[in-house]
mmCIF file of C-alpha atoms in Angstrom:
data_model
loop_
_atom_site.group_PDB
_atom_site.id
_atom_site.type_symbol
_atom_site.label_atom_id
_atom_site.label_comp_id
_atom_site.label_asym_id
_atom_site.label_seq_id
_atom_site.Cartn_x
_atom_site.Cartn_y
_atom_site.Cartn_z
ATOM 1 C CA MET S 18 16.931 41.251 -12.611
ATOM 2 C CA ARG S 19 17.700 45.017 -12.406
ATOM 3 C CA ARG S 20 16.651 45.603 -15.984
ATOM 4 C CA LEU S 21 13.053 46.278 -17.029
ATOM 5 C CA SER S 22 12.762 42.917 -18.777
ATOM 6 C CA LEU S 23 11.750 40.184 -16.380
ATOM 7 C CA ALA S 24 13.157 37.283 -18.394
ATOM 8 C CA PHE S 25 16.183 35.517 -16.931
ATOM 9 C CA SER S 26 19.397 35.824 -18.923
ATOM 10 C CA ASP S 27 19.974 32.117 -18.237
ATOM 11 C CA GLY S 28 17.931 30.278 -20.859
ATOM 12 C CA ASP S 29 17.661 27.088 -18.831
ATOM 13 C CA LEU S 30 16.461 28.995 -15.762
ATOM 14 C CA GLU S 31 13.907 30.880 -17.859
ATOM 15 C CA ALA S 32 12.597 27.661 -19.379
ATOM 16 C CA ASP S 33 12.396 26.088 -15.931
ATOM 17 C CA PHE S 34 10.459 29.092 -14.597
ATOM 18 C CA LEU S 35 8.019 29.058 -17.503
ATOM 19 C CA GLN S 36 7.413 25.334 -17.042
ATOM 20 C CA ASP S 37 6.831 25.818 -13.330
ATOM 21 C CA LEU S 38 4.451 28.710 -14.047
ATOM 22 C CA ALA S 39 2.584 26.662 -16.647
ATOM 23 C CA GLU S 40 2.023 23.925 -14.090
ATOM 24 C CA ARG S 41 0.750 26.472 -11.586
ATOM 25 C CA GLN S 42 -1.580 27.993 -14.171
ATOM 26 C CA VAL S 43 -3.714 24.879 -14.359
ATOM 27 C CA PRO S 44 -5.113 24.796 -10.786
ATOM 28 C CA PHE S 45 -5.054 28.585 -10.339
ATOM 29 C CA GLY S 46 -6.549 29.127 -13.778
ATOM 30 C CA ARG S 47 -9.409 26.749 -13.080
ATOM 31 C CA LEU S 48 -10.229 28.578 -9.866
ATOM 32 C CA ALA S 49 -10.027 31.975 -11.585
ATOM 33 C CA LEU S 50 -12.340 30.894 -14.392
ATOM 34 C CA VAL S 51 -14.850 29.403 -11.957
ATOM 35 C CA VAL S 52 -14.895 32.787 -10.204
ATOM 36 C CA GLY S 53 -15.247 34.437 -13.609
ATOM 37 C CA ALA S 54 -18.239 32.269 -14.484
ATOM 38 C CA LEU S 55 -19.884 33.274 -11.198
ATOM 39 C CA PHE S 56 -19.211 36.936 -12.006
ATOM 40 C CA VAL S 57 -20.826 36.625 -15.426
ATOM 41 C CA ALA S 58 -23.887 34.859 -14.040
ATOM 42 C CA GLY S 59 -24.141 37.264 -11.094
ATOM 43 C CA PHE S 60 -24.020 40.355 -13.271
ATOM 44 C CA GLY S 61 -26.654 38.730 -15.470
ATOM 45 C CA VAL S 62 -29.064 39.231 -12.572
ATOM 46 C CA LEU S 63 -28.094 42.893 -12.577
ATOM 47 C CA ASP S 64 -29.135 43.122 -16.237
ATOM 48 C CA LEU S 65 -32.712 42.322 -15.285
ATOM 49 C CA PHE S 66 -32.917 45.430 -13.072
ATOM 50 C CA VAL S 67 -30.708 47.943 -14.873
ATOM 51 C CA ALA S 68 -30.552 47.194 -18.596
ATOM 52 C CA GLY S 69 -34.140 48.166 -19.362
ATOM 53 C CA ASP S 70 -34.911 47.848 -23.084
ATOM 54 C CA ALA S 71 -31.412 46.415 -23.679
ATOM 55 C CA THR S 72 -31.955 43.559 -21.257
ATOM 56 C CA SER S 73 -32.285 40.891 -23.950
ATOM 57 C CA PHE S 74 -29.173 42.202 -25.708
ATOM 58 C CA CYS S 75 -27.134 42.221 -22.483
ATOM 59 C CA LEU S 76 -28.289 38.720 -21.538
ATOM 60 C CA SER S 77 -27.492 37.387 -25.005
ATOM 61 C CA VAL S 78 -23.979 38.879 -24.838
ATOM 62 C CA ARG S 79 -23.432 37.689 -21.293
ATOM 63 C CA PHE S 80 -24.748 34.142 -21.676
ATOM 64 C CA GLY S 81 -24.229 33.672 -25.401
ATOM 65 C CA LEU S 82 -20.692 35.037 -25.650
ATOM 66 C CA MET S 83 -19.005 35.757 -22.310
ATOM 67 C CA LEU S 84 -20.057 32.685 -20.331
ATOM 68 C CA PRO S 85 -19.295 30.209 -23.189
ATOM 69 C CA ALA S 86 -15.819 31.776 -23.522
ATOM 70 C CA VAL S 87 -15.192 31.313 -19.796
ATOM 71 C CA LEU S 88 -16.458 27.729 -19.875
ATOM 72 C CA ALA S 89 -14.315 26.993 -22.953
ATOM 73 C CA GLY S 90 -11.240 28.229 -21.080
ATOM 74 C CA LEU S 91 -12.196 26.092 -18.104
ATOM 75 C CA LEU S 92 -12.550 23.075 -20.388
ATOM 76 C CA ALA S 93 -9.159 23.761 -21.975
ATOM 77 C CA LEU S 94 -7.556 23.733 -18.521
ATOM 78 C CA SER S 95 -9.281 20.461 -17.674
ATOM 79 C CA LEU S 96 -7.950 18.530 -20.671
ATOM 80 C CA PRO S 97 -4.731 16.456 -20.492
ATOM 81 C CA GLY S 98 -1.603 18.419 -21.282
ATOM 82 C CA ALA S 99 -3.035 21.747 -20.116
ATOM 83 C CA ALA S 100 0.326 22.612 -18.532
ATOM 84 C CA ASP S 101 2.077 22.459 -21.915
ATOM 85 C CA GLY S 102 1.409 26.091 -22.772
ATOM 86 C CA ARG S 103 -2.374 26.519 -23.091
ATOM 87 C CA GLY S 104 -2.828 28.009 -19.619
ATOM 88 C CA THR S 105 -2.172 31.631 -20.552
ATOM 89 C CA LEU S 106 -4.451 31.589 -23.594
ATOM 90 C CA ALA S 107 -7.176 29.688 -21.725
ATOM 91 C CA GLN S 108 -7.292 32.423 -19.077
ATOM 92 C CA LEU S 109 -6.709 35.590 -21.105
ATOM 93 C CA LEU S 110 -8.939 34.861 -24.086
ATOM 94 C CA PRO S 111 -12.095 34.670 -21.897
ATOM 95 C CA THR S 112 -10.901 37.859 -20.161
ATOM 96 C CA VAL S 113 -10.661 39.716 -23.475
ATOM 97 C CA VAL S 114 -14.025 38.352 -24.629
ATOM 98 C CA ALA S 115 -15.611 39.429 -21.344
ATOM 99 C CA GLY S 116 -14.093 42.897 -21.688
ATOM 100 C CA LEU S 117 -15.354 43.267 -25.255
ATOM 101 C CA GLY S 118 -18.779 42.031 -24.157
ATOM 102 C CA VAL S 119 -19.020 44.693 -21.446
ATOM 103 C CA ILE S 120 -17.876 47.341 -23.932
ATOM 104 C CA ALA S 121 -20.630 46.259 -26.329
ATOM 105 C CA MET S 122 -23.163 46.674 -23.533
ATOM 106 C CA THR S 123 -21.936 50.187 -22.694
ATOM 107 C CA GLN S 124 -22.390 51.161 -26.345
ATOM 108 C CA ARG S 125 -25.905 49.778 -26.494
ATOM 109 C CA LEU S 126 -27.258 50.973 -23.151
ATOM 110 C CA PRO S 127 -28.657 54.475 -22.738
ATOM 111 C CA SER S 128 -27.377 56.865 -20.099
ATOM 112 C CA PRO S 129 -27.100 56.531 -17.094
ATOM 113 C CA ALA S 130 -27.026 52.712 -17.381
ATOM 114 C CA ALA S 131 -24.068 52.927 -19.784
ATOM 115 C CA GLU S 132 -21.977 54.730 -17.167
ATOM 116 C CA GLN S 133 -22.934 52.130 -14.552
ATOM 117 C CA TYR S 134 -21.828 49.294 -16.836
ATOM 118 C CA TYR S 135 -18.583 51.138 -17.557
ATOM 119 C CA ALA S 136 -17.394 49.940 -14.122
ATOM 120 C CA GLY S 137 -17.639 46.414 -15.485
ATOM 121 C CA ILE S 138 -14.620 47.136 -17.700
ATOM 122 C CA LEU S 139 -12.594 47.938 -14.608
ATOM 123 C CA VAL S 140 -13.764 44.681 -13.020
ATOM 124 C CA VAL S 141 -12.530 42.748 -16.062
ATOM 125 C CA LEU S 142 -9.134 44.493 -15.941
ATOM 126 C CA VAL S 143 -8.761 43.732 -12.251
ATOM 127 C CA PHE S 144 -9.780 40.126 -12.901
ATOM 128 C CA GLY S 145 -7.120 39.735 -15.608
ATOM 129 C CA HIS S 146 -4.283 41.179 -13.545
ATOM 130 C CA ALA S 147 -5.159 39.927 -10.082
ATOM 131 C CA LEU S 148 -6.847 36.541 -10.512
ATOM 132 C CA THR S 149 -5.329 34.953 -13.600
ATOM 133 C CA CYS S 150 -1.984 33.249 -13.030
ATOM 134 C CA THR S 151 -0.292 34.784 -16.068
ATOM 135 C CA ARG S 152 2.816 36.797 -16.762
ATOM 136 C CA PHE S 153 3.116 40.568 -16.895
ATOM 137 C CA VAL S 154 3.451 40.948 -20.666
ATOM 138 C CA PRO S 155 0.526 38.723 -21.787
ATOM 139 C CA VAL S 156 -1.957 40.108 -19.257
ATOM 140 C CA SER S 157 -0.918 43.693 -20.041
ATOM 141 C CA ALA S 158 -1.369 43.023 -23.759
ATOM 142 C CA ALA S 159 -4.844 41.593 -23.119
ATOM 143 C CA SER S 160 -5.786 44.648 -21.055
ATOM 144 C CA PHE S 161 -4.534 47.005 -23.765
ATOM 145 C CA CYS S 162 -6.755 45.214 -26.269
ATOM 146 C CA ILE S 163 -9.790 45.898 -24.076
ATOM 147 C CA ILE S 164 -8.908 49.565 -23.509
ATOM 148 C CA ALA S 165 -8.088 50.068 -27.203
ATOM 149 C CA ALA S 166 -11.448 48.599 -28.210
ATOM 150 C CA TYR S 167 -13.293 50.896 -25.779
ATOM 151 C CA THR S 168 -11.340 53.927 -27.014
ATOM 152 C CA ALA S 169 -11.896 53.055 -30.687
ATOM 153 C CA LEU S 170 -15.667 52.821 -30.176
ATOM 154 C CA GLN S 171 -15.862 55.897 -28.005
ATOM 155 C CA LEU S 172 -13.923 58.347 -30.165
ATOM 156 C CA PRO S 173 -16.378 58.404 -33.125
ATOM 157 C CA ARG S 174 -19.198 59.220 -30.709
ATOM 158 C CA GLY S 175 -17.318 62.217 -29.327
ATOM 159 C CA VAL S 176 -15.295 62.617 -26.172
ATOM 160 C CA GLY S 177 -16.835 64.965 -23.664
ATOM 161 C CA PRO S 178 -15.759 65.537 -20.050
ATOM 162 C CA GLU S 179 -17.500 62.380 -18.897
ATOM 163 C CA GLU S 180 -15.956 60.189 -21.594
ATOM 164 C CA ALA S 181 -12.549 61.757 -21.030
ATOM 165 C CA THR S 182 -12.850 60.988 -17.315
ATOM 166 C CA ASN S 183 -13.703 57.369 -18.110
ATOM 167 C CA LEU S 184 -10.674 57.021 -20.369
ATOM 168 C CA PHE S 185 -8.461 58.659 -17.754
ATOM 169 C CA PHE S 186 -9.619 56.279 -15.051
ATOM 170 C CA LEU S 187 -9.202 53.304 -17.370
ATOM 171 C CA GLY S 188 -5.624 54.343 -18.131
ATOM 172 C CA ALA S 189 -4.812 55.068 -14.490
ATOM 173 C CA ALA S 190 -6.324 51.793 -13.331
ATOM 174 C CA GLU S 191 -4.421 49.874 -15.993
ATOM 175 C CA LEU S 192 -1.158 51.573 -15.067
ATOM 176 C CA ALA S 193 -1.629 50.670 -11.397
ATOM 177 C CA LEU S 194 -2.558 47.098 -12.299
ATOM 178 C CA MET S 195 0.471 46.798 -14.592
ATOM 179 C CA VAL S 196 2.804 47.896 -11.792
ATOM 180 C CA GLY S 197 1.177 45.323 -9.529
ATOM 181 C CA SER S 198 1.524 42.573 -12.152
ATOM 182 C CA TYR S 199 5.131 43.520 -12.805
ATOM 183 C CA LEU S 200 6.015 43.357 -9.114
ATOM 184 C CA GLN S 201 4.060 40.138 -8.707
ATOM 185 C CA GLU S 202 5.965 38.407 -11.499
ATOM 186 C CA LEU S 203 9.240 39.836 -10.204
ATOM 187 C CA GLN S 204 8.479 38.313 -6.820
ATOM 188 C CA ARG S 205 7.540 34.994 -8.424
ATOM 189 C CA ARG S 206 10.842 34.929 -10.269
ATOM 190 C CA ARG S 207 12.856 35.752 -7.158
ATOM 191 C CA LEU S 208 10.989 33.074 -5.234
ATOM 192 C CA HIS S 209 11.654 30.615 -8.075
ATOM 193 C CA VAL S 210 15.393 31.327 -7.917
ATOM 194 C CA GLN S 211 15.431 30.951 -4.139
ATOM 195 C CA THR S 212 13.442 27.717 -4.336
ATOM 196 C CA ARG S 213 15.800 26.215 -6.889
ATOM 197 C CA ARG S 214 18.820 27.259 -4.825
ATOM 198 C CA LEU S 215 17.336 25.631 -1.746
ATOM 199 C CA GLN S 216 16.581 22.483 -3.735
ATOM 200 C CA ARG S 217 20.147 22.310 -5.042
ATOM 201 C CA LEU S 218 21.500 22.973 -1.557
ATOM 202 C CA SER S 219 19.279 20.243 -0.140
ATOM 203 C CA VAL S 220 20.570 17.775 -2.727
ATOM 204 C CA GLU S 221 24.175 18.794 -2.051
ATOM 205 C CA LEU S 222 23.717 18.450 1.697
ATOM 206 C CA GLU S 223 22.069 15.066 1.251
ATOM 207 C CA GLN S 224 24.964 13.939 -0.933
ATOM 208 C CA GLN S 225 27.481 15.243 1.605
ATOM 209 C CA ALA S 226 25.655 13.407 4.380
ATOM 210 C CA MET S 227 26.101 10.198 2.395
ATOM 211 C CA ARG S 228 29.809 10.734 1.669
ATOM 212 C CA ASP S 229 32.914 10.185 3.732
ATOM 213 C CA ALA S 230 34.558 13.576 4.121
ATOM 214 C CA LEU S 231 38.096 12.273 3.583
ATOM 215 C CA THR S 232 37.850 9.740 0.771
ATOM 216 C CA GLY S 233 34.620 10.775 -0.953
ATOM 217 C CA LEU S 234 33.324 7.215 -0.792
ATOM 218 C CA GLY S 235 29.937 6.392 0.651
ATOM 219 C CA ASN S 236 29.761 6.334 4.434
ATOM 220 C CA ARG S 237 27.873 4.048 6.802
ATOM 221 C CA ARG S 238 24.677 6.016 6.369
ATOM 222 C CA ALA S 239 24.872 5.480 2.621
ATOM 223 C CA LEU S 240 25.572 1.794 3.193
ATOM 224 C CA GLU S 241 22.526 1.457 5.419
ATOM 225 C CA GLY S 242 20.423 2.983 2.664
ATOM 226 C CA ARG S 243 21.703 0.733 -0.135
ATOM 227 C CA LEU S 244 22.451 -2.658 1.431
ATOM 228 C CA PRO S 245 18.866 -3.659 2.406
ATOM 229 C CA GLY S 246 17.581 -3.068 -1.126
ATOM 230 C CA HIS S 247 20.325 -5.155 -2.723
ATOM 231 C CA ALA S 248 19.847 -7.887 -0.126
ATOM 232 C CA ALA S 249 16.104 -7.983 -0.847
ATOM 233 C CA GLU S 250 16.777 -8.139 -4.599
ATOM 234 C CA ALA S 251 19.262 -10.961 -4.109
ATOM 235 C CA ARG S 252 16.743 -12.978 -2.088
ATOM 236 C CA ARG S 253 13.744 -12.297 -4.308
ATOM 237 C CA TYR S 254 15.343 -12.883 -7.680
ATOM 238 C CA ALA S 255 18.144 -15.254 -6.618
ATOM 239 C CA VAL S 256 20.695 -12.738 -7.879
ATOM 240 C CA PRO S 257 24.232 -13.491 -6.642
ATOM 241 C CA THR S 258 25.554 -10.549 -4.649
ATOM 242 C CA ALA S 259 28.801 -10.373 -2.723
ATOM 243 C CA LEU S 260 29.957 -8.171 0.126
ATOM 244 C CA LEU S 261 33.652 -7.469 0.571
ATOM 245 C CA LEU S 262 35.323 -5.918 3.632
ATOM 246 C CA ALA S 263 38.953 -4.850 3.260
ATOM 247 C CA ASP S 264 41.151 -3.829 6.190
ATOM 248 C CA LEU S 265 44.598 -2.233 5.960
ATOM 249 C CA ASP S 266 46.897 -4.259 8.189
ATOM 250 C CA HIS S 267 49.239 -2.304 10.481
ATOM 251 C CA PHE S 268 47.955 0.998 9.128
ATOM 252 C CA LYS S 269 48.457 2.570 12.559
ATOM 253 C CA ARG S 270 52.192 2.339 11.956
ATOM 254 C CA VAL S 271 51.822 4.729 9.020
ATOM 255 C CA ASN S 272 50.198 7.332 11.248
ATOM 256 C CA ASP S 273 52.699 6.784 14.033
ATOM 257 C CA GLN S 274 55.838 7.049 11.901
ATOM 258 C CA LEU S 275 54.789 9.295 9.008
ATOM 259 C CA GLY S 276 52.094 11.364 10.685
ATOM 260 C CA HIS S 277 48.343 11.534 10.265
ATOM 261 C CA PRO S 278 48.393 13.823 7.168
ATOM 262 C CA ARG S 279 50.504 11.232 5.329
ATOM 263 C CA GLY S 280 48.199 8.508 6.652
ATOM 264 C CA ASP S 281 45.191 10.386 5.270
ATOM 265 C CA GLU S 282 46.919 10.583 1.891
ATOM 266 C CA PHE S 283 47.394 6.827 1.996
ATOM 267 C CA LEU S 284 43.690 6.277 2.748
ATOM 268 C CA VAL S 285 42.619 8.589 -0.065
ATOM 269 C CA SER S 286 44.983 6.878 -2.500
ATOM 270 C CA PHE S 287 43.724 3.453 -1.470
ATOM 271 C CA ALA S 288 40.118 4.620 -1.916
ATOM 272 C CA ARG S 289 40.986 5.634 -5.484
ATOM 273 C CA ARG S 290 42.578 2.208 -6.052
ATOM 274 C CA VAL S 291 39.389 0.572 -4.743
ATOM 275 C CA GLU S 292 37.281 2.571 -7.190
ATOM 276 C CA GLY S 293 39.726 1.700 -9.958
ATOM 277 C CA VAL S 294 39.123 -2.064 -9.708
ATOM 278 C CA LEU S 295 35.323 -1.828 -9.494
ATOM 279 C CA ARG S 296 32.600 -1.751 -12.118
ATOM 280 C CA GLU S 297 30.136 1.121 -12.468
ATOM 281 C CA THR S 298 27.471 -0.951 -10.738
ATOM 282 C CA ASP S 299 29.668 -1.756 -7.721
ATOM 283 C CA LEU S 300 29.440 0.404 -4.605
ATOM 284 C CA ALA S 301 32.352 1.301 -2.327
ATOM 285 C CA PHE S 302 32.063 2.645 1.222
ATOM 286 C CA ARG S 303 34.477 3.689 3.937
ATOM 287 C CA TYR S 304 33.302 1.395 6.707
ATOM 288 C CA GLY S 305 35.663 2.543 9.440
ATOM 289 C CA GLY S 306 39.016 4.190 9.953
ATOM 290 C CA ASP S 307 41.018 1.899 7.667
ATOM 291 C CA GLU S 308 38.230 -0.479 6.630
ATOM 292 C CA PHE S 309 36.587 -0.320 3.226
ATOM 293 C CA LEU S 310 33.423 -2.176 2.317
ATOM 294 C CA VAL S 311 32.439 -3.016 -1.251
ATOM 295 C CA LEU S 312 29.009 -4.166 -2.423
ATOM 296 C CA LEU S 313 29.213 -6.245 -5.597
ATOM 297 C CA PRO S 314 25.767 -6.765 -7.192
ATOM 298 C CA HIS S 315 25.356 -9.661 -9.634
ATOM 299 C CA THR S 316 28.646 -11.129 -8.440
ATOM 300 C CA ARG S 317 29.369 -14.690 -7.393
ATOM 301 C CA ILE S 318 31.720 -15.446 -4.537
ATOM 302 C CA ASP S 319 34.446 -16.674 -6.880
ATOM 303 C CA GLU S 320 34.193 -13.408 -8.827
ATOM 304 C CA GLY S 321 34.289 -11.479 -5.571
ATOM 305 C CA THR S 322 37.460 -13.345 -4.602
ATOM 306 C CA THR S 323 39.090 -12.052 -7.784
ATOM 307 C CA VAL S 324 38.179 -8.478 -6.807
ATOM 308 C CA ALA S 325 39.530 -9.082 -3.300
ATOM 309 C CA LYS S 326 42.884 -10.264 -4.647
ATOM 310 C CA ARG S 327 43.113 -7.151 -6.811
ATOM 311 C CA LEU S 328 42.616 -5.001 -3.727
ATOM 312 C CA ILE S 329 45.366 -6.890 -1.924
ATOM 313 C CA LEU S 330 47.726 -6.260 -4.830
ATOM 314 C CA ALA S 331 46.660 -2.598 -4.960
ATOM 315 C CA ALA S 332 47.521 -2.216 -1.263
ATOM 316 C CA GLN S 333 50.915 -3.823 -1.821
ATOM 317 C CA ASP S 334 51.710 -1.453 -4.689
ATOM 318 C CA LEU S 335 50.566 1.512 -2.633
ATOM 319 C CA ALA S 336 52.716 0.460 0.327
ATOM 320 C CA LEU S 337 55.751 0.386 -1.981
ATOM 321 C CA GLU S 338 54.796 3.756 -3.454
ATOM 322 C CA PHE S 339 54.531 5.354 0.005
ATOM 323 C CA GLY S 340 57.609 3.547 1.271
ATOM 324 C CA VAL S 341 55.794 1.743 4.089
ATOM 325 C CA ALA S 342 56.085 -1.839 2.875
ATOM 326 C CA GLU S 343 58.728 -2.520 5.510
ATOM 327 C CA LEU S 344 56.180 -1.535 8.151
ATOM 328 C CA GLY S 345 54.116 -4.569 7.214
ATOM 329 C CA VAL S 346 51.267 -2.578 5.718
ATOM 330 C CA SER S 347 49.060 -4.918 3.702
ATOM 331 C CA CYS S 348 45.392 -5.664 3.092
ATOM 332 C CA SER S 349 43.195 -8.449 4.460
ATOM 333 C CA VAL S 350 39.769 -9.096 2.966
ATOM 334 C CA GLY S 351 36.631 -10.808 4.184
ATOM 335 C CA LEU S 352 34.000 -11.924 1.708
ATOM 336 C CA ALA S 353 30.377 -12.973 2.216
ATOM 337 C CA ALA S 354 27.276 -13.641 0.125
ATOM 338 C CA VAL S 355 24.333 -11.222 0.445
ATOM 339 C CA GLY S 356 20.716 -12.299 0.664
ATOM 340 C CA SER S 357 21.278 -16.033 0.928
ATOM 341 C CA GLU S 358 18.963 -16.213 3.945
ATOM 342 C CA PRO S 359 16.200 -13.797 5.030
ATOM 343 C CA ASP S 360 17.478 -13.549 8.607
ATOM 344 C CA ALA S 361 21.188 -13.594 7.783
ATOM 345 C CA ASP S 362 23.243 -10.504 8.618
ATOM 346 C CA PRO S 363 25.747 -10.004 5.768
ATOM 347 C CA LEU S 364 27.664 -7.390 7.750
ATOM 348 C CA ALA S 365 28.207 -9.796 10.632
ATOM 349 C CA ALA S 366 29.209 -12.528 8.191
ATOM 350 C CA VAL S 367 31.714 -10.407 6.290
ATOM 351 C CA ASP S 368 33.124 -9.032 9.558
ATOM 352 C CA ALA S 369 33.692 -12.576 10.811
ATOM 353 C CA ALA S 370 35.329 -13.480 7.512
ATOM 354 C CA LEU S 371 37.648 -10.485 7.816
ATOM 355 C CA TYR S 372 38.582 -11.530 11.338
ATOM 356 C CA ALA S 373 39.571 -14.924 9.979
ATOM 357 C CA ALA S 374 41.569 -13.346 7.138
ATOM 358 C CA LYS S 375 43.565 -11.162 9.524
ATOM 359 C CA SER S 376 44.958 -14.275 11.191
ATOM 360 C CA VAL S 377 46.910 -14.684 7.954
ATOM 361 C CA ARG S 378 47.488 -11.066 6.969
ATOM 362 C CA GLY S 379 47.244 -10.191 3.311
ATOM 363 C CA SER S 380 44.756 -13.002 2.592
ATOM 364 C CA VAL S 381 41.090 -13.458 1.633
ATOM 365 C CA SER S 382 38.615 -15.345 3.809
ATOM 366 C CA VAL S 383 35.149 -16.292 2.613
ATOM 367 C CA ALA S 384 32.258 -16.633 5.019
ATOM 368 C CA PRO S 385 30.439 -19.969 4.553
ATOM 369 C CA ASP S 386 27.113 -19.703 2.733
ATOM 370 C CA PRO S 387 24.495 -21.618 4.759
ATOM 371 C CA VAL S 388 22.432 -22.228 1.639
ATOM 372 C CA ALA S 389 24.963 -23.176 -0.996
ATOM 373 C CA PRO S 390 27.282 -26.139 -0.285
ATOM 374 C CA GLN S 391 30.803 -24.962 0.455
ATOM 375 C CA THR S 392 33.351 -26.067 -2.079
ATOM 376 C CA GLU S 393 37.014 -26.612 -1.520
ATOM 377 C CA GLY S 394 38.914 -23.327 -1.637
ATOM 378 C CA GLU S 395 35.995 -21.122 -0.577
ATOM 379 C CA ALA S 396 36.961 -21.055 3.104
ATOM 380 C CA SER S 397 40.133 -19.105 2.361
ATOM 381 C CA ALA S 398 42.149 -17.935 -0.542
#
């Protein structure tokens, strides 16, 4: 950003800025062109009092050339897809046409009316730089076209002190307007970078708020955001969905004998084992200190029981790996159906099932489904 060029060195950031600017150009461009149409019509009234013998010429240029160009730009910004790149052209082309129209009037009008209309060129330059939502380079190029046209028509007629003063003021005004446009775009770009940083930070903070700091799994807040939607889907479309709550038996002994850092390592390792036995569509959460809850969409209870048994085996392997099997560390799992009844609380059901499973540690207990008839083997596994 310290170099003269305003373009970002990051191509993706530059493309994102240009897209954002193009979207802004549509509403701002419409407003600018409406103001431009009012300017053209308002100065048309001035023609009636100042133009004298050239009144018909000025009115024909103003309403036959300048106003149609402004209205055409306004129409272009009102069509679908205007934010796809037409915004700059739709605003600057009427500006150039208006500038050329005023120049034509200054060449046709006699003195002193010609000098009075010369101020109209400055108005057009100010309009292009200050009111159109365009970038520094395009608006400066459009302004140069207007000044070059005025200079090219003026030179053959001779450049006296008055004409030289006009050219000087045009150049000075354009230089000041260019500096303003440059700084304006620079500020837009800085604001764009800051906005994108804040957006990324907001997303990161939202993700962190939904994650357990230790294991990286979803936390209770994340669970509260996801469970109601899956429960509603299960009820509405009769989609089987299972909820699984796993508890590490005697985990406190790991903390007591090996220390909390080693206990945290065990929890993190178990969380990775949980993720390892799940599908991409399954969702895992750290429900409590050593409790892990798993949401299994499109999963029947018998399929959920299979997942539960894999978690039990994963806990056994991990206990051997950490050397805590002799401490009695194991895994008990409660399992419940989600969405079977509108008023049913799946969390209460799966918690009750886990309580039953812990009476026989290292086992799976299935909460009875009040809708579906319970089959032999579903009460416990």
